[in-house]
Amino acid sequence: MTLQSCVSDECTAMQGRGGDLSKTTRPSVGPAFASAQEVARRAGVSRSAVSRAFTPGASIAPDTRAKVEAAAAELGYHVNHLARGLMRQQTGIVCLVVADIQTPYLSRLLENLSRRLQEAGKVVMVLNAGRASGNVEGALRQTLNYRADATVVLSGTPYRSIAQSCLDSGQRLVLLNRNDHLPGTVNLSVDNARAARTAATLFLHAGYRRLALVTSGVGTPSLTARRNCFLATAGEAGVEVHVWEGGATAYESGLQAGTALFSSAEPPDAVFAVTDLLACGVMDAARHRFRRRVPDDVGVIGFDDIEQAGWASYDLTTFGQPVAEIADWTVRVVAGGTVEEPADRVFEAPLVWRSSVARSL
Amino acid sequence: MTLQSCVSDECTAMQGRGGDLSKTTRPSVGPAFASAQEVARRAGVSRSAVSRAFTPGASIAPDTRAKVEAAAAELGYHVNHLARGLMRQQTGIVCLVVADIQTPYLSRLLENLSRRLQEAGKVVMVLNAGRASGNVEGALRQTLNYRADATVVLSGTPYRSIAQSCLDSGQRLVLLNRNDHLPGTVNLSVDNARAARTAATLFLHAGYRRLALVTSGVGTPSLTARRNCFLATAGEAGVEVHVWEGGATAYESGLQAGTALFSSAEPPDAVFAVTDLLACGVMDAARHRFRRRVPDDVGVIGFDDIEQAGWASYDLTTFGQPVAEIADWTVRVVAGGTVEEPADRVFEAPLVWRSSVARSL
DNA sequence: CTGAAAGCGCTTACAG
DNA sequence: CTGAAAGCGCTTACAG
């Protein structure tokens, strides 16, 4: 026992089994799975009958089915979907290609997508396309190897060549928040332009005049659109915007941005952070390092409506990601029958009013 | 165009393609995949040669391999891992069964696990076992259907019967933070007892005397262990602990807990929240609703070391989840050859010192 | 409604 | 090093 023990019985009882030897003596091959053949034999029917018993809508007599089910239960039989996929030419597998899974927005998207896809009878394979773990290209190759029916790219850009392979082999390919519009793919995105315009307008109406924009050094289409439209809208009103750009799309960058911004000669009185994570960093810099009050000394708007945006320490005004809608539409494209109409979509990102922007100064 | 347009060229250029019709006219079956047969024909070799070209270590002449590779590239051939799995009796699939993916701790664990598993040549299937999306039982059934080589249960308890099926069919089953120790499974957990004891000791040494414990209504083994050991340790020191218990393991519950605790007749001067999410809620209640200062008026300790614990608004003292170690060990069990020794493990959760506990009052 | 048979795309002894 | 052949576990026309 590596742990010092705790006097309370219950306390020690909860832990400390670590050293126990539950010997995992397993034959290298392992007990075989039961096959349809064996079930057939046991049930006294043909192999085909077993297949029919597990195929919804197949024509089979009620008592034949009953016999099969009984035998299957006794043997612990489970249809082998790999073999089934081989015959049916569709595997039921949907691949989700994603980097930065641990990020609030993406993990929420992943949760919604996997849940809805499962409910629709699909099974999801997650391909982590993070820096270290290979790239989107490698991920798409796996998608091909496992004959996924469809693949959804949540972040990152697939190389054209390999994406084309997916398409060529009959896969459905849905791309989120990209703007390359590769022919044959379904492109889903969010109305970043409108949101950014709204953000600028909100600041201006409230009376803020020294605007700043904080974005990361990662130029994804979404981030770029938010940035550019915010600048354009402010520009139309004759207001210049101080742009801070750099680092990863993360809290730390926001903290840096805020620190730089508020220690500059002309500190801003309002900042649009292209992401909530950045916004939280900016707010923390403003408050904890410069004693600025939000929203009186400085207004802040973010994007994504991550859980933390609603926490009392931030209470951030932001734009919600229409995650549920994106998931629904993806399921429709991926699991629905033949979607022949143009399936591209742009979803609205609704403004979520909280207290980080003054109604008017 | 549903969007009002933005004057800047670049701005409108970024968006607004939503209405475009990139007609997805796709034959319902889709262009077929190239098969090894076709590659063989094109390369002028046998079907077996093609197999060998894609099997590391198989005996094949360099130029035969070259011919095969060329033909494969031209045809866009990708080995069908489903068929391969059928023959090899192992699919390379590892299932991760998990509820609450969008939670900071679990999404981080998921990220680590999927990344490391991929690096080890496995492919991961995620089974969302959340409330709505079916349960752990359904998930494990999928695991069986797709003949996963192993399955890792990150949260929730599998029914014994179905877990047994996994074992019976030769799967490796690793359970995280459970204490049922089903024979044949590998159990990985964290030293909750020690951490909870440390938390109590820290408070006592700093001079806090009116202790409280906040936990959710979800009695997982980890949470229960933390709770009980904290109580036991305080008890040994002759200090009573006010326990608040209820709701989900989430920020909201922490907020409620804090509100209840600080409006009670004898408000605590230190609270151990069994999870960082709860701790953040407690801190926000203390500060924003009761103007308590942390750590002077009240000390707070959490568990998990989620990203937010390190944010300036919280700067929470907590215990780190040894996520990387857990992932490493899992890979070893799952992807490593034959792990015949007892593979159960209890990992330390190191104390992460930040500023939410006074050194001494 | 049912069974015998062909076939999905692969791998792996088995001879050569 | 190489090819012909058997077989992994399933589904699906095809006759009956």
Short mmCIF file of N, CA and C (backbone and C1' of nucleotides) in Angstrom, two decimals, chain A residues 36 47 51 77 80 84, chain D residues 9-14:
data_model
loop_
_atom_site.label_atom_id
_atom_site.label_comp_id
_atom_site.label_asym_id
_atom_site.label_seq_id
_atom_site.Cartn_x
_atom_site.Cartn_y
_atom_site.Cartn_z
N ALA A 36 -22.65 -16.24 -36.27
CA ALA A 36 -24.02 -16.53 -36.70
C ALA A 36 -24.18 -18.02 -36.97
N ARG A 47 -28.24 -20.41 -41.39
CA ARG A 47 -27.44 -19.23 -41.16
C ARG A 47 -28.18 -17.98 -41.63
N SER A 51 -29.37 -14.20 -39.78
CA SER A 51 -29.18 -12.88 -40.36
C SER A 51 -30.51 -12.12 -40.36
N TYR A 77 -24.23 -13.71 -28.47
CA TYR A 77 -23.93 -13.33 -29.85
C TYR A 77 -24.21 -11.85 -30.12
N ASN A 80 -21.63 -8.96 -36.04
CA ASN A 80 -20.35 -8.33 -36.35
C ASN A 80 -20.59 -7.25 -37.41
N ARG A 84 -20.80 -7.07 -41.56
CA ARG A 84 -22.03 -6.51 -42.13
C ARG A 84 -21.71 -5.32 -43.03
P DG D 9 -15.26 -15.96 -37.45
"O5'" DG D 9 -16.47 -15.05 -37.92
"C5'" DG D 9 -16.40 -13.64 -37.69
"C4'" DG D 9 -17.53 -13.00 -38.44
"C3'" DG D 9 -18.89 -13.64 -38.20
"O3'" DG D 9 -19.79 -12.62 -37.80
"C1'" DG D 9 -18.49 -13.39 -40.50
P DC D 10 -21.33 -12.89 -37.55
"O5'" DC D 10 -21.95 -12.51 -38.97
"C5'" DC D 10 -22.50 -11.24 -39.13
"C4'" DC D 10 -22.36 -10.77 -40.55
"C3'" DC D 10 -23.66 -10.84 -41.34
"O3'" DC D 10 -24.31 -9.59 -41.18
"C1'" DC D 10 -21.78 -11.55 -42.63
P DT D 11 -25.87 -9.51 -41.45
"O5'" DT D 11 -25.95 -9.40 -43.04
"C5'" DT D 11 -25.38 -8.27 -43.68
"C4'" DT D 11 -25.62 -8.39 -45.17
"C3'" DT D 11 -27.09 -8.44 -45.56
"O3'" DT D 11 -27.23 -7.67 -46.75
"C1'" DT D 11 -25.99 -10.35 -46.40
P DT D 12 -28.58 -6.99 -47.11
"O5'" DT D 12 -28.77 -7.45 -48.62
"C5'" DT D 12 -27.61 -7.83 -49.36
"C4'" DT D 12 -28.02 -8.82 -50.43
"C3'" DT D 12 -29.52 -8.85 -50.74
"O3'" DT D 12 -29.67 -9.02 -52.13
"C1'" DT D 12 -28.79 -11.01 -50.20
P DA D 13 -30.77 -8.13 -52.86
"O5'" DA D 13 -31.85 -9.21 -53.27
"C5'" DA D 13 -32.19 -9.38 -54.61
"C4'" DA D 13 -31.19 -10.25 -55.34
"C3'" DA D 13 -31.87 -11.26 -56.24
"O3'" DA D 13 -31.11 -11.50 -57.41
"C1'" DA D 13 -30.76 -12.38 -54.46
P DC D 14 -31.91 -12.23 -58.63
"O5'" DC D 14 -32.02 -13.76 -58.16
"C5'" DC D 14 -30.82 -14.53 -58.01
"C4'" DC D 14 -31.21 -15.95 -57.66
"C3'" DC D 14 -32.55 -16.37 -58.28
"O3'" DC D 14 -32.36 -17.53 -59.09
"C1'" DC D 14 -32.45 -16.93 -55.97
#
